[in-house]
Short mmCIF file of N, CA and C in Angstrom, two decimals:
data_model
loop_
_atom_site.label_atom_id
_atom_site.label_comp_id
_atom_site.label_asym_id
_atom_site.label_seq_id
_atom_site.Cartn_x
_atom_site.Cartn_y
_atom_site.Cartn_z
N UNK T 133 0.82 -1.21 0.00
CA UNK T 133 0.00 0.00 0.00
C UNK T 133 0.85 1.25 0.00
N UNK T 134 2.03 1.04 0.14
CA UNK T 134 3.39 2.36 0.19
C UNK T 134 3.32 2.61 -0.83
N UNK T 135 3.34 1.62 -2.12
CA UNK T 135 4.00 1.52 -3.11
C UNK T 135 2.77 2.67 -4.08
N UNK T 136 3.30 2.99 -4.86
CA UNK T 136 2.73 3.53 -6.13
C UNK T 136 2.36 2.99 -7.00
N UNK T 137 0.93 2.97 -7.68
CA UNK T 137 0.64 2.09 -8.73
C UNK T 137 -0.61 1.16 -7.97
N UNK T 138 -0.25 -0.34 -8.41
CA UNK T 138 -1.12 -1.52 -8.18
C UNK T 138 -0.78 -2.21 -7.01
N UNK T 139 -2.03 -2.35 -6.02
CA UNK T 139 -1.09 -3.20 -4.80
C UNK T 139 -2.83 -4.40 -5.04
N UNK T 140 -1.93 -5.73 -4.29
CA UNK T 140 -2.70 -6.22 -4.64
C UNK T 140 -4.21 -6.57 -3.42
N UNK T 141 -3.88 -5.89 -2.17
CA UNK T 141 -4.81 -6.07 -1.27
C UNK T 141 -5.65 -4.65 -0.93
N UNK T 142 -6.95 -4.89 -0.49
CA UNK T 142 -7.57 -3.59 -0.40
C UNK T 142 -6.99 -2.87 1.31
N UNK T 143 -6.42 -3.97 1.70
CA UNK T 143 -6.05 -3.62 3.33
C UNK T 143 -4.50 -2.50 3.50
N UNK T 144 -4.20 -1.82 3.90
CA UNK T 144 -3.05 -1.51 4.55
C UNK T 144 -1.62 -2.22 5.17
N UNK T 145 -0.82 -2.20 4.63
CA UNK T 145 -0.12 -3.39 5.28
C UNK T 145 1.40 -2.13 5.21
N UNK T 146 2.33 -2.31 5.86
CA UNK T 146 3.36 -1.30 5.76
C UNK T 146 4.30 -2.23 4.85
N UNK T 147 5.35 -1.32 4.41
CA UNK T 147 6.34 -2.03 3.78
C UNK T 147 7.55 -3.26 4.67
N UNK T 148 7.72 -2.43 6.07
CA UNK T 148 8.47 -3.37 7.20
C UNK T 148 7.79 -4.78 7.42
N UNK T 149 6.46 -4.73 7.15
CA UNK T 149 6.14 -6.18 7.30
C UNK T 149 6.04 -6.39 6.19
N UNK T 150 5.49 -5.75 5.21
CA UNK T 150 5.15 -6.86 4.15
C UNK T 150 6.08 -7.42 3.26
N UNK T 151 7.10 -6.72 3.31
CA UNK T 151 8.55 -7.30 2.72
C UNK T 151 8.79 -8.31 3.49
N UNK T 152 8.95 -8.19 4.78
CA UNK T 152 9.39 -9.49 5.46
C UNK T 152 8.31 -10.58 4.91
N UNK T 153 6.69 -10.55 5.57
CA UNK T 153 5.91 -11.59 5.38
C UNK T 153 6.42 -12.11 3.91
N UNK T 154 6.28 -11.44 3.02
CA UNK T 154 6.23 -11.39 1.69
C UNK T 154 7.68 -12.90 1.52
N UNK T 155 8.95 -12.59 1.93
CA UNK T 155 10.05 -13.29 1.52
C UNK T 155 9.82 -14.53 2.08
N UNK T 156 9.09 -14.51 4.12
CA UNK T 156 8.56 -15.89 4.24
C UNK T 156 7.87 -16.90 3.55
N UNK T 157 7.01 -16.30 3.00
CA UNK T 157 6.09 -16.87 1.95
C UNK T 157 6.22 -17.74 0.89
N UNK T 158 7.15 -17.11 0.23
CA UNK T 158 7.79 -17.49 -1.45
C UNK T 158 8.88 -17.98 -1.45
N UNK T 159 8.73 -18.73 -2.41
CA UNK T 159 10.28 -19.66 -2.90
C UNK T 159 11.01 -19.07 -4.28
N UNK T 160 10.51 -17.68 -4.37
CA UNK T 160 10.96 -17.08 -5.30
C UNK T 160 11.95 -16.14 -4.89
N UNK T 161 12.89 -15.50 -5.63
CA UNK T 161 13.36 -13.57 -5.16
C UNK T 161 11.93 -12.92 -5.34
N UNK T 162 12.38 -12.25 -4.22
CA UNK T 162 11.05 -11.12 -4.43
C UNK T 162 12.11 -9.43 -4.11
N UNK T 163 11.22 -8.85 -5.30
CA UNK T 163 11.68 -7.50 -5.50
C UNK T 163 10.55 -6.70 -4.31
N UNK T 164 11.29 -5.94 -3.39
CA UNK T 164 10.76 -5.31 -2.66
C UNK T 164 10.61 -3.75 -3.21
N UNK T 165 8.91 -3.26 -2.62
CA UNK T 165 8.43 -2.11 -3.35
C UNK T 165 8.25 -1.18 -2.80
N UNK T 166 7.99 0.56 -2.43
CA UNK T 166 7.47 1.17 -1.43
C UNK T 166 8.36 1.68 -0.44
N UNK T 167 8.43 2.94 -0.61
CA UNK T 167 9.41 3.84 -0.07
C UNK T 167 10.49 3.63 -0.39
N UNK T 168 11.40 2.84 -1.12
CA UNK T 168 12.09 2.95 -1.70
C UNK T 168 13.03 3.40 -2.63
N UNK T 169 14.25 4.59 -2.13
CA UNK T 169 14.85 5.84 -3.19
C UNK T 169 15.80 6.35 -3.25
N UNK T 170 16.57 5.39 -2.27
CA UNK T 170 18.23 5.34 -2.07
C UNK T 170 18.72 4.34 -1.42
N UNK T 171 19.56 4.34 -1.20
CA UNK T 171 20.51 3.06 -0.80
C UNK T 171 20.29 2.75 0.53
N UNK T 172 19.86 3.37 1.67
CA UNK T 172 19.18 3.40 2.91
C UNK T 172 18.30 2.71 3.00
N UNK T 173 17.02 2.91 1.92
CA UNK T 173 16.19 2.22 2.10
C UNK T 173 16.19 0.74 1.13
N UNK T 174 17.17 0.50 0.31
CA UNK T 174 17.52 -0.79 -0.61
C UNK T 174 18.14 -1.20 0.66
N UNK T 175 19.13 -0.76 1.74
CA UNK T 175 19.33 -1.96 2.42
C UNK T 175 18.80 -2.32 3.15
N UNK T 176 17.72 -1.45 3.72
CA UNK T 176 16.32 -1.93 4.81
C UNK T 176 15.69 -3.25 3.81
N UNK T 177 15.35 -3.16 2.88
CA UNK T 177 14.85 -4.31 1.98
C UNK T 177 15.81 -5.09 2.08
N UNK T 178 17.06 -5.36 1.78
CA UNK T 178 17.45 -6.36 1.69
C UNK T 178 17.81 -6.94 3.03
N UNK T 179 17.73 -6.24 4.17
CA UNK T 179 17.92 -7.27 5.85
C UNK T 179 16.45 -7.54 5.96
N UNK T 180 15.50 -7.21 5.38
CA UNK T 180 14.32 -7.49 5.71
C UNK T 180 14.48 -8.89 4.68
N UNK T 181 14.97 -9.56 3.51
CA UNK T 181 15.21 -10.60 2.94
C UNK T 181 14.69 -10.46 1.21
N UNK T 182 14.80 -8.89 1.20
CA UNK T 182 14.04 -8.95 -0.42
C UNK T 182 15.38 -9.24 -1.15
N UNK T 183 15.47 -9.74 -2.36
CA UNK T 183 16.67 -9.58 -3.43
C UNK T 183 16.74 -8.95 -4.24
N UNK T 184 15.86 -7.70 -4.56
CA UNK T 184 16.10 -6.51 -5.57
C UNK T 184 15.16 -5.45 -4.95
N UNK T 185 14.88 -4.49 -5.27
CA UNK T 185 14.24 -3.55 -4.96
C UNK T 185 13.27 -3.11 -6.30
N UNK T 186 12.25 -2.31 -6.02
CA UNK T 186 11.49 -1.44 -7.16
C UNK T 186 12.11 0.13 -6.66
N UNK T 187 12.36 1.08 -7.53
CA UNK T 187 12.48 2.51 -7.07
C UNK T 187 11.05 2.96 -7.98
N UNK T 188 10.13 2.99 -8.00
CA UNK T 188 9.01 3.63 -9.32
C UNK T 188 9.01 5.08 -9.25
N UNK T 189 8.61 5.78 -7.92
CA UNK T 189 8.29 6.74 -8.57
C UNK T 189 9.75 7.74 -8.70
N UNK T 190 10.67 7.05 -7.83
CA UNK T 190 11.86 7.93 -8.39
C UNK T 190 12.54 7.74 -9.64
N UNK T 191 12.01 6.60 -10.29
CA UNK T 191 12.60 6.83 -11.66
C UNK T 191 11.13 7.41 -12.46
N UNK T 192 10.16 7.27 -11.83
CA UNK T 192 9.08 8.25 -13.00
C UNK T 192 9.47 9.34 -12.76
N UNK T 193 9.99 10.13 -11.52
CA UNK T 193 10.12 11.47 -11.66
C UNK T 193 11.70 12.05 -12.09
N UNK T 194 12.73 10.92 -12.50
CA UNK T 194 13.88 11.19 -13.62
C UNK T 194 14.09 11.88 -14.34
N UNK T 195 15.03 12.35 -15.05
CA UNK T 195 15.10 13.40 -16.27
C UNK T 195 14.45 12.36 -17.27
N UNK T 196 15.20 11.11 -17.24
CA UNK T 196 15.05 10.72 -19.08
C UNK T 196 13.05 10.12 -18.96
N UNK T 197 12.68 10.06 -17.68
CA UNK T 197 11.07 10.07 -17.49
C UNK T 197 10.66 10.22 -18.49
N UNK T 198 9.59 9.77 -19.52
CA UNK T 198 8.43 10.51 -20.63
C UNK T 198 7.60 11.14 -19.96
N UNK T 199 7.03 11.06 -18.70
CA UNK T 199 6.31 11.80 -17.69
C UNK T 199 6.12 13.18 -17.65
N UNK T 200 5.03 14.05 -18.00
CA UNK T 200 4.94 15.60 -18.25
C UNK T 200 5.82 16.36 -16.70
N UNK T 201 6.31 17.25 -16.75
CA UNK T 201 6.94 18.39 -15.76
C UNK T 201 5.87 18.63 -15.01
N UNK T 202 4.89 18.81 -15.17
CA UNK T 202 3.86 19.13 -13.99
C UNK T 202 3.72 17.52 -12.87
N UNK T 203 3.96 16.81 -13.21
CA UNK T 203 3.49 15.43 -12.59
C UNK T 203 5.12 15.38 -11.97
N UNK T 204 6.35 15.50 -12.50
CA UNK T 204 7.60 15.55 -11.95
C UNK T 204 7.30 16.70 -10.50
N UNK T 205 6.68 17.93 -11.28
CA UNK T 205 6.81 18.70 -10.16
C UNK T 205 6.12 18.75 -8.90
N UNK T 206 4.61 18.00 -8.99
CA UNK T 206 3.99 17.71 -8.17
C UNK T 206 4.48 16.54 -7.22
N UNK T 207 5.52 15.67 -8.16
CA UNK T 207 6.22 14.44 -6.64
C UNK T 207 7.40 15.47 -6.11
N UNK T 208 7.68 16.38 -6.35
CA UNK T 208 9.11 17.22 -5.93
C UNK T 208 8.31 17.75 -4.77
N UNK T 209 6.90 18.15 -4.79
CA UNK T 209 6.44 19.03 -4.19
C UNK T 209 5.79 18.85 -2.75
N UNK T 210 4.99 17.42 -3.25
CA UNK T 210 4.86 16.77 -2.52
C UNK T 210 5.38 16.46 -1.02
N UNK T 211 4.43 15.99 0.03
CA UNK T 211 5.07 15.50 1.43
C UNK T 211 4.04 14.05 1.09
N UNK T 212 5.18 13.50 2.54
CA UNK T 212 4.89 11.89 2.34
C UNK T 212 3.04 11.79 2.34
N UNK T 213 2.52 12.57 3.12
CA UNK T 213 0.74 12.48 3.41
C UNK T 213 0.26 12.88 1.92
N UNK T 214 1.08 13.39 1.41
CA UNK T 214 0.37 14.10 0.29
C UNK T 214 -0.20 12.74 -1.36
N UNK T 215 -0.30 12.13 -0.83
CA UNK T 215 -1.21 10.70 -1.43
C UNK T 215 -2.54 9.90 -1.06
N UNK T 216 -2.78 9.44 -1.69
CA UNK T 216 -4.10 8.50 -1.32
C UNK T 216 -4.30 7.22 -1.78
N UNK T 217 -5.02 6.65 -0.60
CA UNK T 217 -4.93 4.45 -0.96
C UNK T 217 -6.40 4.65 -1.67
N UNK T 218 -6.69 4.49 -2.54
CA UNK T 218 -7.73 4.79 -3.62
C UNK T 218 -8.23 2.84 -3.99
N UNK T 219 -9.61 2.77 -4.28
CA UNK T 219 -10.15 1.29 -4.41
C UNK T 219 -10.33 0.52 -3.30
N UNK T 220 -10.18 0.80 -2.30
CA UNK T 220 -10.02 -0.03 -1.13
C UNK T 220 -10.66 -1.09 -0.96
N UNK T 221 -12.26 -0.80 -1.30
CA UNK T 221 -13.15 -2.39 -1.37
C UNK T 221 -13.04 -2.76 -2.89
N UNK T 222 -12.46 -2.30 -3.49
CA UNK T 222 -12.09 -3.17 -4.91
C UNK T 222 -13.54 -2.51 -5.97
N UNK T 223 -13.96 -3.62 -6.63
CA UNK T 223 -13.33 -4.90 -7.00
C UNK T 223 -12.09 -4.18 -7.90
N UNK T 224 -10.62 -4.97 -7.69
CA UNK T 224 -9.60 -4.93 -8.36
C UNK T 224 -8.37 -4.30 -7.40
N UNK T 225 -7.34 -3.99 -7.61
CA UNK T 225 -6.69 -3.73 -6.91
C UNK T 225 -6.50 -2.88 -6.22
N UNK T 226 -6.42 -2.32 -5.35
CA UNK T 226 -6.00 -1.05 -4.86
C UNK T 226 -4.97 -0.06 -5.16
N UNK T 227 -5.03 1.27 -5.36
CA UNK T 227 -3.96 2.13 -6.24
C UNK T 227 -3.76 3.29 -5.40
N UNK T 228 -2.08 3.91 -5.00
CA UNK T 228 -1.60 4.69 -3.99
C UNK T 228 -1.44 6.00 -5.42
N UNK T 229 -2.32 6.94 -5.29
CA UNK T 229 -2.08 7.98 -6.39
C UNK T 229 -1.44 9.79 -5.28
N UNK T 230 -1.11 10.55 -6.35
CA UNK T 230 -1.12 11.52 -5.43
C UNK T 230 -2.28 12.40 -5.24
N UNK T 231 -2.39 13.18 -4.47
CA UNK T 231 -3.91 14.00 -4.07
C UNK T 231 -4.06 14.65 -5.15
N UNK T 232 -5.08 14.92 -5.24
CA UNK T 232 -5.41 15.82 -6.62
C UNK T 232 -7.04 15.77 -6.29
N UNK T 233 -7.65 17.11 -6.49
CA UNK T 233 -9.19 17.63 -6.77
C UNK T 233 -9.71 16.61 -7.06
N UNK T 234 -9.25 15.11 -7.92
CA UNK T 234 -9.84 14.34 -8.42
C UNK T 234 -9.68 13.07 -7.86
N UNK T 235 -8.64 12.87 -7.15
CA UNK T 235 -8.54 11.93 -6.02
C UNK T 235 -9.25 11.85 -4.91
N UNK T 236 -9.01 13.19 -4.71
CA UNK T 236 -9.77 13.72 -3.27
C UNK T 236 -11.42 13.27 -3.40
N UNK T 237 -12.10 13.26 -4.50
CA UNK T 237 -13.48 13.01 -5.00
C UNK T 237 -13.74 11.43 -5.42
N UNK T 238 -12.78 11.06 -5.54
CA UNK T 238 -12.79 9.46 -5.95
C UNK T 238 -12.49 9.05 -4.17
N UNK T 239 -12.04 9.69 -3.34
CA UNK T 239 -12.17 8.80 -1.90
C UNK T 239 -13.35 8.97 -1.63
N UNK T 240 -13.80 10.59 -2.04
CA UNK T 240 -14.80 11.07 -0.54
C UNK T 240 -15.66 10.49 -1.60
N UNK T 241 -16.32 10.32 -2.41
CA UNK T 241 -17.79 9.72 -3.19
C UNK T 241 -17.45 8.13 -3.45
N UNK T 242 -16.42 7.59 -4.15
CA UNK T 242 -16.32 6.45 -4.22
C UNK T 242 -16.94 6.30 -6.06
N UNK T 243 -16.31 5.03 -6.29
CA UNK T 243 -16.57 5.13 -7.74
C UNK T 243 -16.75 3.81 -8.36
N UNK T 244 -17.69 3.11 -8.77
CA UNK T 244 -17.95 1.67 -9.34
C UNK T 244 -16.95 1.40 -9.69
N UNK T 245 -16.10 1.62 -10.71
CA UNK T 245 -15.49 1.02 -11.54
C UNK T 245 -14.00 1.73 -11.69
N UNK T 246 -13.17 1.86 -10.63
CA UNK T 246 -11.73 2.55 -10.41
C UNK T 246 -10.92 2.99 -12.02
N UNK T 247 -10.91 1.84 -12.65
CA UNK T 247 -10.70 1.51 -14.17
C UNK T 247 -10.92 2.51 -14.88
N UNK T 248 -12.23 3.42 -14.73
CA UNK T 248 -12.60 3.96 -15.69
C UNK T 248 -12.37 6.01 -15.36
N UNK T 249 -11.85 5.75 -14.16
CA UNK T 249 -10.60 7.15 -13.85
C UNK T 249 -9.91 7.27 -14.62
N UNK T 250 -9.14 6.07 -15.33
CA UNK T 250 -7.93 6.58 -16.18
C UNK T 250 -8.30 6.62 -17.43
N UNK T 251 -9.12 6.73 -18.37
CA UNK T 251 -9.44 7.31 -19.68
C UNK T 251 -8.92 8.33 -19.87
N UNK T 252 -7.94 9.53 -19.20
CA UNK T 252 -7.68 10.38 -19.35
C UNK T 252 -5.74 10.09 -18.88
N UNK T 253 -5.25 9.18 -18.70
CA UNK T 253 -3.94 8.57 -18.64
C UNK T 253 -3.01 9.44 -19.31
N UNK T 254 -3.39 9.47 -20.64
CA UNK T 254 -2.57 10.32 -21.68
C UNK T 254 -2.23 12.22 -21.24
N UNK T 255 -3.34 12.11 -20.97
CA UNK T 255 -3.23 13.40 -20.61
C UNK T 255 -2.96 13.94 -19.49
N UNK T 256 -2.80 12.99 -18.37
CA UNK T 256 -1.67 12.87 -17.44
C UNK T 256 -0.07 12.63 -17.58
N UNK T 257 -0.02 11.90 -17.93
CA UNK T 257 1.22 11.44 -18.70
C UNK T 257 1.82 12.34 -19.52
N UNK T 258 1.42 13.32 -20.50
CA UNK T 258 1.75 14.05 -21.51
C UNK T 258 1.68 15.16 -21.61
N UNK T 259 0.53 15.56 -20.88
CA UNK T 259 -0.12 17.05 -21.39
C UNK T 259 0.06 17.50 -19.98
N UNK T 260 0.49 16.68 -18.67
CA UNK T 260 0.93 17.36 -17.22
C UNK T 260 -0.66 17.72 -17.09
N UNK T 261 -1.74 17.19 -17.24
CA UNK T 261 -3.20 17.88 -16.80
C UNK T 261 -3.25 16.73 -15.61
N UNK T 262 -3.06 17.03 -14.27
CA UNK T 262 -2.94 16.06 -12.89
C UNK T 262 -4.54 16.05 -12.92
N UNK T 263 -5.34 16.38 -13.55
CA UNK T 263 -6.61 16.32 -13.11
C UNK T 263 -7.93 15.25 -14.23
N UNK T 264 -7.39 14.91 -14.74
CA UNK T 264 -7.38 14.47 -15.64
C UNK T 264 -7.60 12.94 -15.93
N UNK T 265 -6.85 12.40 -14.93
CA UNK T 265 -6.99 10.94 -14.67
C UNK T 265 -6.47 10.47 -13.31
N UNK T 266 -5.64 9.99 -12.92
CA UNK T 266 -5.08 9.38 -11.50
C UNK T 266 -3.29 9.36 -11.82
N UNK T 267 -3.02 9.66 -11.12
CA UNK T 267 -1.28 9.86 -11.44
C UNK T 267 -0.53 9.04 -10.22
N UNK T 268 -0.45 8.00 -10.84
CA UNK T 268 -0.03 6.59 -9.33
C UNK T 268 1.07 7.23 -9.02
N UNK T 269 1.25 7.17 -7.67
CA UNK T 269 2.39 7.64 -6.93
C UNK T 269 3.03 7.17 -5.95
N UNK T 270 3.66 6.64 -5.72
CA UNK T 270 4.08 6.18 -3.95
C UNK T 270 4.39 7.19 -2.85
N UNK T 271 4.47 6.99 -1.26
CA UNK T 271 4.26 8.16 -0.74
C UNK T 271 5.60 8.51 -0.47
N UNK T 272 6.85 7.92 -1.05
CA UNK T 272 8.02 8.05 -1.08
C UNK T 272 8.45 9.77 -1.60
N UNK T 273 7.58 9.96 -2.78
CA UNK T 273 7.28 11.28 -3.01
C UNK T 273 7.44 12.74 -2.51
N UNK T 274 7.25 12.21 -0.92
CA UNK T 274 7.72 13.32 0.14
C UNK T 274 8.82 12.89 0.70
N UNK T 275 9.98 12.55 -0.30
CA UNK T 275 11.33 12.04 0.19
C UNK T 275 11.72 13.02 -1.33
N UNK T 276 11.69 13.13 -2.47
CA UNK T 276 12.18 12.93 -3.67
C UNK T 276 11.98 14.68 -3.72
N UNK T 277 12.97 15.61 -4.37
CA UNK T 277 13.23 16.63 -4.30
C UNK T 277 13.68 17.29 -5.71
N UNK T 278 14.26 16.45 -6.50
CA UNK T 278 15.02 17.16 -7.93
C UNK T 278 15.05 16.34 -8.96
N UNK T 279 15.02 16.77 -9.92
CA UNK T 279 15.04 16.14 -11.26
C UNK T 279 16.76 15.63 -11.57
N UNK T 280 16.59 13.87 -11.64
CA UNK T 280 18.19 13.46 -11.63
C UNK T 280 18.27 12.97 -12.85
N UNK T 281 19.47 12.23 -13.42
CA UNK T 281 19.50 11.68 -14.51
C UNK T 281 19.46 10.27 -13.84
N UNK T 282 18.72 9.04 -14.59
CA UNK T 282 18.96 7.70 -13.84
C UNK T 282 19.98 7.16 -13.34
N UNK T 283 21.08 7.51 -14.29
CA UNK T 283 22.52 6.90 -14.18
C UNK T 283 23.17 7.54 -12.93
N UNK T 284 22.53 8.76 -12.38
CA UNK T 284 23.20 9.51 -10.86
C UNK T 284 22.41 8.44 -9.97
N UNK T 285 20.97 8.81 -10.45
CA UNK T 285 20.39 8.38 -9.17
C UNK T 285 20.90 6.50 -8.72
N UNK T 286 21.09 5.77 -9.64
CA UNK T 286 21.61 4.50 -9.77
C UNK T 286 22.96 4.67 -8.92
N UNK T 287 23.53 5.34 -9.19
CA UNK T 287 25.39 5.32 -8.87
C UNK T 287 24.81 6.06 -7.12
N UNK T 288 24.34 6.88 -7.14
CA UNK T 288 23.99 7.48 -6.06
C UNK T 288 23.59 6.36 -5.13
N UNK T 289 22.63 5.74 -5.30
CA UNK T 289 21.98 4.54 -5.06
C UNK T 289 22.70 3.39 -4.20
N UNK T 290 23.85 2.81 -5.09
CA UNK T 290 24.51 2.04 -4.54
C UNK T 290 25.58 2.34 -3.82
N UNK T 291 26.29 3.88 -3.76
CA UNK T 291 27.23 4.26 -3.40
C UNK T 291 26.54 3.79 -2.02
N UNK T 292 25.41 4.94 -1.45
CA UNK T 292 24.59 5.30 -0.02
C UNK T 292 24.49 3.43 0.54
N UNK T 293 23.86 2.96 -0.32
CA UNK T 293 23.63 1.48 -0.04
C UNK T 293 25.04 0.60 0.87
N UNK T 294 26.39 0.89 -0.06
CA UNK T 294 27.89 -0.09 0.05
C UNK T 294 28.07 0.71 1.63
N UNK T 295 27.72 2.22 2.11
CA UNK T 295 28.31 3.03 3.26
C UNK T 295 27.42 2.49 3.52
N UNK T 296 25.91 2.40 4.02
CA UNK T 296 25.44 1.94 5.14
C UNK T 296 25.32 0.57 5.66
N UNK T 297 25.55 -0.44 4.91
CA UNK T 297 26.30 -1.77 4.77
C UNK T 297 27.39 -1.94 5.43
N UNK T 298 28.28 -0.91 5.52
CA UNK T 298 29.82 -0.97 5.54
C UNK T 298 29.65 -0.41 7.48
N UNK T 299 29.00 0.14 7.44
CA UNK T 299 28.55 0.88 9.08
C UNK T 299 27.80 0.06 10.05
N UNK T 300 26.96 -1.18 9.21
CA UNK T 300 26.22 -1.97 10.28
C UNK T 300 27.22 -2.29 10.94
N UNK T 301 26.58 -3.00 12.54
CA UNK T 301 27.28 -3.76 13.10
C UNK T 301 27.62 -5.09 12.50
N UNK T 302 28.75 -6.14 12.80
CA UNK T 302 29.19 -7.50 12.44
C UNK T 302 28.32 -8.32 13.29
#
């Protein structure tokens, strides 16, 4: 429910547990999602037992992003509250977007069919109109501050990650 985008339960669950529950579970790697946006928090995922991480909305809000400047500027602008767990009784997944006039109206009224918010995707995506459709977000958002190139934020990434690794206790 941290995460930005599609989660798959209508309930609340934090990322500290559900990464953990999540790795008990499966006999797979599991890529851990949600708050996730530097190397601090890639190594909280990985003592919690994930084997990769998701960063989403810090690489949607990237330079090389296709993502309109208004939607970059609104996660810059953003604080962590400044989102919403949208779908909650379903049917379908539940989706962490950022607030917007039109979010705010899809909690407080509620809406049959979540699905049919985003007919206007494109024009979120392109034309920077935040009002327009639903602009998935994670609440990591009120962490994320400047427009990077991937290849910093990556190198950045693992640098922060190898020092706080290097600082745990043995």
């Amino acid at each position: 429910c941290e995460a930005g985008g599609s989660c798959k339960t209508p309930k609340e669950c934090a990322s500290m547990v559900l990464i953990r529950r999540g790795c008990e579970r499966v006999k797979v790697p599991l890529a851990a999602a949600g708050g996730i946006t530097e190397g601090r928090s890639m190594a909280a995922s990985f003592a919690l037992g994930a084997e990769g991480v998701l960063v989403g909305t810090r690489i949607l809000s990237s330079e090389e992003s296709p993502v309109h400047q208004n939607w970059k500027d609104a996660i810059f602008a953003a604080d962590a509250t400044d989102t919403v767990f949208l779908n909650r009784p379903g049917p379908g997944p539940a989706l962490r977007a950022l607030s917007t006039e039109r979010t705010e109206r899809i909690l407080k009224e509620g809406v049959e069919n979540i699905f049919g918010e985003f007919a206007g995707t494109q024009k979120v995506y392109f034309d920077g109109d935040l009002e327009a459709g639903i602009a998935l977000t994670g609440q990591v958002a009120g962490r994320i501050h400047a427009v990077k190139p991937v290849a910093q934020i990556l190198e950045e990434t693992l640098a922060e990650y190898h020092e706080v690794v290097a600082r745990l206790p043995k």
